């Protein structure tokens, strides 16, 4: 029986929420799947036939250490979805500027530490109120809404560098859409709605997530985003979660999640079967 190790982090040693659905689906396909904490020195990653990064949700705080770990694993064991090369690219939200030449994305400007003031002024002039977020970040941590250069919210800036984007008001009124593309197919769609005036859709900030039928327009946008990402990287990808927002009369890409996108298995088990099929096909 092939062994697949599913990488998680120390606050979720038993895996992502609803992860038992995934391990059960893998077991049905004759795969021994086990959750292991990625930075646990006792884990023998070389013993696995495949390593799948799933819930390493502290990587953004320790990105170089995380990428070093991935490279070490890759010396002995394949890592699903391209490993360190893909993850390093995807960990920096500057990738949105590369994708902008291929597909519609939320307009994005880079904000540097030494150029903070002029960069913020340029973003405010271009977009009006802006969202400032860390270039390497996750779960909405460090995301700020800034209305002007002297906005008190700037006191909450986390470590540089950052990106600046317009405040996309449709997120508050219509929410955000996530489409899972697994092995080239759009298999599931989630609708995420923030709470009140919040723009972050995460449950941590009061957001709510539910499964909805895959809509043709969202599927088309997600497939286009995956294809564009593959062109930029010059390689095929196993899977990704494409986050979309309504902006300027259409759907635009806000994120392409390739490292450890939560499958929301506690909300819907729809992705478990296709993901297990993907893993089985890569063994």
C-alpha positions as a LaTeX table, in Angstrom:
\begin{tabular}{lrrr}
\hline
Residue & $x$ (\AA) & $y$ (\AA) & $z$ (\AA) \\
\hline
Unk1 & 0.00 & 0.00 & 0.00 \\
Unk2 & 1.54 & 3.35 & $-1.01$ \\
Unk3 & 2.21 & 5.85 & 1.78 \\
Unk4 & 1.19 & 9.48 & 1.38 \\
Unk5 & 2.12 & 12.00 & 4.06 \\
Unk6 & $-0.17$ & 15.01 & 4.39 \\
Unk7 & 1.74 & 17.98 & 5.79 \\
Unk8 & 0.02 & 20.10 & 8.44 \\
Unk9 & 1.22 & 22.41 & 11.24 \\
Unk10 & 1.46 & 22.05 & 14.98 \\
Unk11 & $-1.86$ & 23.71 & 15.85 \\
Unk12 & $-3.70$ & 21.16 & 13.70 \\
Unk13 & $-1.68$ & 17.95 & 14.19 \\
Unk14 & $-4.63$ & 15.84 & 13.02 \\
Unk15 & $-4.99$ & 17.82 & 9.80 \\
Unk16 & $-7.27$ & 20.43 & 8.30 \\
Unk17 & $-10.88$ & 20.76 & 9.37 \\
Unk18 & $-12.82$ & 17.82 & 7.98 \\
Unk19 & $-9.57$ & 16.14 & 6.98 \\
Unk20 & $-10.87$ & 12.72 & 7.95 \\
Unk21 & $-13.03$ & 12.91 & 4.82 \\
Unk22 & $-9.89$ & 13.16 & 2.71 \\
Unk23 & $-8.01$ & 10.35 & 4.45 \\
Unk24 & $-11.10$ & 8.13 & 4.11 \\
Unk25 & $-11.29$ & 8.88 & 0.38 \\
Unk26 & $-7.61$ & 8.05 & 0.02 \\
Unk27 & $-8.05$ & 4.81 & 1.97 \\
Unk28 & $-10.86$ & 3.82 & $-0.41$ \\
Unk29 & $-8.28$ & 4.10 & $-3.19$ \\
Unk30 & $-5.81$ & 1.85 & $-1.40$ \\
Unk31 & $-3.62$ & 4.64 & $-0.05$ \\
Unk32 & $-2.23$ & 4.85 & 3.47 \\
Unk33 & $-2.52$ & 8.58 & 4.22 \\
Unk34 & $-1.21$ & 10.10 & 7.44 \\
Unk35 & $-1.11$ & 13.65 & 8.77 \\
Unk36 & 2.32 & 14.84 & 9.90 \\
Unk37 & 3.50 & 18.22 & 11.22 \\
Unk38 & 5.83 & 19.69 & 8.63 \\
Unk39 & 8.57 & 20.87 & 11.01 \\
Unk40 & 8.55 & 17.78 & 13.26 \\
Unk41 & 12.15 & 16.51 & 13.13 \\
Unk42 & 11.01 & 12.97 & 13.96 \\
Unk43 & 9.05 & 12.53 & 10.73 \\
Unk44 & 10.73 & 10.44 & 8.02 \\
Unk45 & 9.46 & 12.17 & 4.89 \\
Unk46 & 11.71 & 10.02 & 2.73 \\
Unk47 & 9.62 & 6.98 & 3.69 \\
Unk48 & 6.62 & 8.36 & 1.79 \\
Unk49 & 5.78 & 7.73 & $-1.84$ \\
Unk50 & 4.33 & 11.24 & $-2.09$ \\
Unk51 & 4.15 & 14.30 & 0.17 \\
Unk52 & 1.09 & 16.53 & $-0.07$ \\
Unk53 & 1.27 & 19.98 & 1.52 \\
Unk54 & $-2.18$ & 20.54 & 2.96 \\
Unk55 & $-2.47$ & 22.57 & 6.16 \\
Unk56 & 0.92 & 24.21 & 6.77 \\
Unk57 & $-0.85$ & 27.36 & 7.87 \\
Unk58 & 2.11 & 28.93 & 9.60 \\
Unk59 & 4.35 & 28.96 & 6.52 \\
Unk60 & 3.85 & 32.69 & 5.91 \\
Unk61 & 5.58 & 33.50 & 9.20 \\
Unk62 & 8.52 & 31.21 & 8.41 \\
Unk63 & 8.59 & 31.22 & 4.65 \\
Unk64 & 12.30 & 30.61 & 4.06 \\
Unk65 & 12.37 & 27.85 & 6.66 \\
Unk66 & 9.30 & 26.29 & 5.04 \\
Unk67 & 10.80 & 26.42 & 1.55 \\
Unk68 & 14.05 & 24.94 & 2.85 \\
Unk69 & 12.02 & 22.06 & 4.29 \\
Unk70 & 10.22 & 21.51 & 0.97 \\
Unk71 & 13.54 & 21.42 & $-0.89$ \\
Unk72 & 14.90 & 18.87 & 1.59 \\
Unk73 & 11.82 & 16.68 & 1.14 \\
Unk74 & 12.11 & 16.90 & $-2.64$ \\
Unk75 & 15.58 & 15.36 & $-2.51$ \\
Unk76 & 13.96 & 12.01 & $-1.68$ \\
Unk77 & 10.20 & 12.25 & $-2.27$ \\
Unk78 & 7.96 & 13.94 & $-4.84$ \\
Unk79 & 5.87 & 16.85 & $-3.55$ \\
Unk80 & 2.46 & 17.40 & $-5.12$ \\
Unk81 & 1.93 & 20.57 & $-7.16$ \\
Unk82 & 5.47 & 21.43 & $-8.08$ \\
Unk83 & 7.15 & 21.76 & $-4.74$ \\
Unk84 & 9.52 & 24.55 & $-3.75$ \\
Unk85 & 9.79 & 26.18 & $-7.18$ \\
Unk86 & 6.04 & 26.71 & $-7.43$ \\
Unk87 & 5.59 & 27.49 & $-3.74$ \\
Unk88 & 8.29 & 30.19 & $-3.71$ \\
Unk89 & 6.60 & 31.94 & $-6.64$ \\
Unk90 & 3.14 & 31.64 & $-5.12$ \\
Unk91 & 4.22 & 32.81 & $-1.65$ \\
Unk92 & 4.85 & 36.34 & $-2.97$ \\
Unk93 & 1.70 & 38.19 & $-4.02$ \\
Unk94 & 3.78 & 40.05 & $-6.59$ \\
Unk95 & 2.85 & 37.11 & $-8.82$ \\
Unk96 & $-0.40$ & 38.98 & $-9.50$ \\
Unk97 & 1.56 & 41.50 & $-11.58$ \\
Unk98 & 2.83 & 38.67 & $-13.77$ \\
Unk99 & $-0.64$ & 37.21 & $-14.17$ \\
Unk100 & $-2.07$ & 40.63 & $-15.05$ \\
Unk101 & $-0.52$ & 40.32 & $-18.50$ \\
Unk102 & $-2.52$ & 37.13 & $-19.06$ \\
Unk103 & $-5.86$ & 37.43 & $-17.22$ \\
Unk104 & $-7.92$ & 40.02 & $-15.36$ \\
Unk105 & $-6.71$ & 40.42 & $-11.78$ \\
Unk106 & $-7.46$ & 42.86 & $-8.99$ \\
Unk107 & $-5.23$ & 45.88 & $-9.83$ \\
Unk108 & $-2.09$ & 45.56 & $-7.73$ \\
Unk109 & 0.83 & 47.86 & $-6.93$ \\
Unk110 & 3.95 & 47.00 & $-4.95$ \\
Unk111 & 4.71 & 48.90 & $-1.74$ \\
Unk112 & 8.26 & 48.85 & $-0.43$ \\
Unk113 & 9.66 & 49.64 & 2.98 \\
Unk114 & 12.04 & 52.42 & 1.90 \\
Unk115 & 9.49 & 53.77 & $-0.59$ \\
Unk116 & 6.46 & 53.38 & 1.68 \\
Unk117 & 5.18 & 56.96 & 1.53 \\
Unk118 & 5.46 & 57.55 & $-2.23$ \\
Unk119 & 4.16 & 54.05 & $-2.96$ \\
Unk120 & 1.11 & 54.60 & $-0.74$ \\
Unk121 & 0.51 & 58.00 & $-2.29$ \\
Unk122 & 0.66 & 56.47 & $-5.78$ \\
Unk123 & $-1.78$ & 53.73 & $-4.80$ \\
Unk124 & $-4.20$ & 56.17 & $-3.16$ \\
Unk125 & $-4.05$ & 58.41 & $-6.22$ \\
Unk126 & $-4.70$ & 55.46 & $-8.53$ \\
Unk127 & $-7.40$ & 53.67 & $-6.56$ \\
Unk128 & $-8.84$ & 55.92 & $-3.85$ \\
Unk129 & $-9.20$ & 53.91 & $-0.60$ \\
Unk130 & $-6.87$ & 50.94 & $-0.71$ \\
Unk131 & $-6.28$ & 47.56 & 0.82 \\
Unk132 & $-2.70$ & 47.02 & 1.97 \\
Unk133 & $-1.60$ & 43.47 & 2.63 \\
Unk134 & 1.70 & 41.65 & 3.18 \\
Unk135 & 3.27 & 40.24 & 0.02 \\
Unk136 & 3.71 & 37.00 & 1.94 \\
Unk137 & 0.66 & 36.44 & 4.07 \\
Unk138 & $-2.34$ & 34.24 & 4.73 \\
Unk139 & $-5.69$ & 34.16 & 6.53 \\
Unk140 & $-6.18$ & 37.91 & 6.24 \\
Unk141 & $-3.50$ & 38.65 & 8.83 \\
Unk142 & $-2.04$ & 42.14 & 8.41 \\
Unk143 & $-4.66$ & 43.26 & 5.88 \\
Unk144 & $-5.55$ & 46.95 & 6.32 \\
Unk145 & $-7.99$ & 49.33 & 4.67 \\
Unk146 & $-6.36$ & 52.74 & 4.18 \\
Unk147 & $-8.34$ & 55.84 & 3.22 \\
Unk148 & $-5.52$ & 58.41 & 3.20 \\
Unk149 & $-1.81$ & 58.77 & 3.84 \\
Unk150 & $-2.22$ & 59.62 & 7.54 \\
Unk151 & $-4.86$ & 56.96 & 8.22 \\
Unk152 & $-4.44$ & 55.66 & 11.81 \\
Unk153 & $-4.86$ & 52.13 & 10.45 \\
Unk154 & $-1.30$ & 52.39 & 9.12 \\
Unk155 & $-0.11$ & 51.80 & 12.68 \\
Unk156 & $-1.10$ & 48.18 & 12.12 \\
Unk157 & 1.35 & 47.59 & 9.27 \\
Unk158 & 3.17 & 44.29 & 9.65 \\
Unk159 & 6.64 & 43.59 & 8.31 \\
Unk160 & 7.34 & 44.70 & 4.72 \\
Unk161 & 7.03 & 44.40 & 1.80 \\
Unk162 & 3.39 & 44.85 & 0.85 \\
Unk163 & 0.96 & 45.12 & $-2.03$ \\
Unk164 & $-1.76$ & 47.75 & $-2.42$ \\
Unk165 & $-5.07$ & 47.15 & $-4.17$ \\
Unk166 & $-8.33$ & 49.06 & $-4.52$ \\
Unk167 & $-11.10$ & 48.36 & $-2.03$ \\
Unk168 & $-13.37$ & 46.07 & $-4.03$ \\
Unk169 & $-16.79$ & 47.03 & $-2.68$ \\
Unk170 & $-18.49$ & 44.03 & $-4.29$ \\
Unk171 & $-16.85$ & 41.83 & $-1.65$ \\
Unk172 & $-19.05$ & 43.46 & 0.99 \\
Unk173 & $-22.23$ & 43.22 & $-1.11$ \\
Unk174 & $-21.73$ & 40.07 & $-3.20$ \\
Unk175 & $-18.96$ & 38.24 & $-1.39$ \\
Unk176 & $-16.06$ & 36.35 & $-2.93$ \\
Unk177 & $-15.98$ & 33.16 & $-5.00$ \\
Unk178 & $-13.47$ & 30.32 & $-4.80$ \\
Unk179 & $-13.22$ & 27.65 & $-7.49$ \\
Unk180 & $-11.18$ & 24.47 & $-7.01$ \\
Unk181 & $-9.45$ & 23.28 & $-10.16$ \\
Unk182 & $-8.18$ & 19.74 & $-9.63$ \\
Unk183 & $-6.32$ & 17.91 & $-12.39$ \\
Unk184 & $-7.59$ & 20.42 & $-14.92$ \\
Unk185 & $-11.25$ & 20.33 & $-13.92$ \\
Unk186 & $-13.33$ & 22.86 & $-11.94$ \\
Unk187 & $-14.81$ & 20.50 & $-9.37$ \\
Unk188 & $-16.30$ & 22.74 & $-6.68$ \\
Unk189 & $-17.19$ & 26.35 & $-5.92$ \\
Unk190 & $-17.53$ & 28.13 & $-2.60$ \\
Unk191 & $-19.20$ & 31.43 & $-1.82$ \\
Unk192 & $-17.58$ & 33.46 & 0.96 \\
Unk193 & $-19.33$ & 36.40 & 2.57 \\
Unk194 & $-17.71$ & 38.83 & 5.02 \\
Unk195 & $-19.48$ & 40.20 & 8.06 \\
Unk196 & $-20.67$ & 43.81 & 8.21 \\
Unk197 & $-18.13$ & 46.29 & 6.85 \\
Unk198 & $-15.32$ & 43.76 & 6.98 \\
Unk199 & $-13.62$ & 42.92 & 3.68 \\
Unk200 & $-11.96$ & 39.73 & 4.92 \\
Unk201 & $-14.11$ & 36.69 & 4.29 \\
Unk202 & $-12.35$ & 34.39 & 6.75 \\
Unk203 & $-14.34$ & 32.84 & 9.59 \\
Unk204 & $-11.82$ & 34.37 & 12.00 \\
Unk205 & $-13.29$ & 37.79 & 11.14 \\
Unk206 & $-16.93$ & 36.72 & 11.11 \\
Unk207 & $-17.12$ & 35.53 & 7.51 \\
Unk208 & $-19.28$ & 32.64 & 6.35 \\
Unk209 & $-18.58$ & 30.03 & 3.66 \\
Unk210 & $-21.00$ & 27.77 & 1.80 \\
Unk211 & $-20.85$ & 25.56 & $-1.24$ \\
Unk212 & $-22.70$ & 26.65 & $-4.38$ \\
Unk213 & $-23.03$ & 24.99 & $-7.80$ \\
Unk214 & $-20.11$ & 25.63 & $-10.12$ \\
Unk215 & $-21.12$ & 28.56 & $-12.30$ \\
Unk216 & $-19.95$ & 28.63 & $-15.94$ \\
Unk217 & $-18.49$ & 32.14 & $-15.70$ \\
Unk218 & $-16.57$ & 31.32 & $-12.53$ \\
Unk219 & $-15.34$ & 28.02 & $-13.98$ \\
Unk220 & $-14.15$ & 29.77 & $-17.13$ \\
Unk221 & $-12.32$ & 32.44 & $-15.12$ \\
Unk222 & $-10.71$ & 29.83 & $-12.89$ \\
Unk223 & $-9.54$ & 27.69 & $-15.80$ \\
Unk224 & $-8.13$ & 30.77 & $-17.53$ \\
Unk225 & $-6.27$ & 31.72 & $-14.34$ \\
Unk226 & $-4.80$ & 28.23 & $-13.98$ \\
Unk227 & $-3.74$ & 28.18 & $-17.63$ \\
Unk228 & $-2.14$ & 31.62 & $-17.26$ \\
Unk229 & $-0.30$ & 30.48 & $-14.15$ \\
Unk230 & 1.02 & 27.44 & $-15.98$ \\
Unk231 & 2.24 & 29.64 & $-18.82$ \\
Unk232 & 4.01 & 32.00 & $-16.43$ \\
Unk233 & 5.64 & 29.11 & $-14.55$ \\
Unk234 & 6.35 & 27.10 & $-17.67$ \\
Unk235 & 4.97 & 23.91 & $-16.16$ \\
Unk236 & 1.72 & 22.07 & $-15.50$ \\
Unk237 & 0.04 & 22.19 & $-12.10$ \\
Unk238 & $-1.83$ & 19.50 & $-10.21$ \\
Unk239 & $-4.42$ & 21.70 & $-8.57$ \\
Unk240 & $-5.23$ & 25.16 & $-7.28$ \\
Unk241 & $-7.91$ & 27.27 & $-5.70$ \\
Unk242 & $-8.78$ & 30.40 & $-7.63$ \\
Unk243 & $-10.32$ & 33.25 & $-5.63$ \\
Unk244 & $-12.48$ & 35.61 & $-7.68$ \\
Unk245 & $-14.20$ & 38.96 & $-7.11$ \\
Unk246 & $-16.64$ & 41.02 & $-9.15$ \\
Unk247 & $-14.82$ & 44.14 & $-10.36$ \\
Unk248 & $-15.17$ & 46.51 & $-13.30$ \\
Unk249 & $-18.00$ & 44.56 & $-14.88$ \\
Unk250 & $-16.54$ & 41.07 & $-14.63$ \\
Unk251 & $-14.82$ & 38.47 & $-12.49$ \\
Unk252 & $-11.19$ & 39.14 & $-11.64$ \\
Unk253 & $-8.60$ & 37.01 & $-9.88$ \\
Unk254 & $-7.72$ & 38.04 & $-6.34$ \\
Unk255 & $-5.58$ & 35.03 & $-5.46$ \\
Unk256 & $-4.24$ & 31.86 & $-7.02$ \\
Unk257 & $-3.65$ & 29.47 & $-4.12$ \\
Unk258 & $-1.19$ & 26.70 & $-4.95$ \\
Unk259 & 0.62 & 25.98 & $-1.68$ \\
Unk260 & $-1.93$ & 24.87 & 0.90 \\
Unk261 & $-5.43$ & 26.04 & $-0.03$ \\
Unk262 & $-7.92$ & 24.83 & 2.54 \\
Unk263 & $-10.37$ & 22.38 & 1.00 \\
Unk264 & $-13.15$ & 23.42 & 3.43 \\
Unk265 & $-14.04$ & 19.78 & 3.93 \\
Unk266 & $-16.01$ & 20.75 & 7.02 \\
Unk267 & $-18.29$ & 22.80 & 4.74 \\
Unk268 & $-18.45$ & 20.41 & 1.80 \\
Unk269 & $-16.92$ & 17.03 & 1.00 \\
Unk270 & $-17.16$ & 17.62 & $-2.76$ \\
Unk271 & $-13.43$ & 18.08 & $-3.26$ \\
Unk272 & $-12.39$ & 14.96 & $-1.32$ \\
Unk273 & $-13.01$ & 12.44 & $-4.10$ \\
Unk274 & $-11.40$ & 14.41 & $-6.95$ \\
Unk275 & $-8.44$ & 15.29 & $-4.73$ \\
Unk276 & $-7.99$ & 11.64 & $-3.74$ \\
Unk277 & $-8.18$ & 10.66 & $-7.42$ \\
Unk278 & $-5.49$ & 13.24 & $-8.18$ \\
Unk279 & $-3.20$ & 11.88 & $-5.48$ \\
Unk280 & $-3.74$ & 8.31 & $-6.65$ \\
Unk281 & $-2.89$ & 9.28 & $-10.22$ \\
Unk282 & 0.41 & 10.82 & $-9.13$ \\
Unk283 & 1.69 & 7.73 & $-7.34$ \\
\hline
\end{tabular}
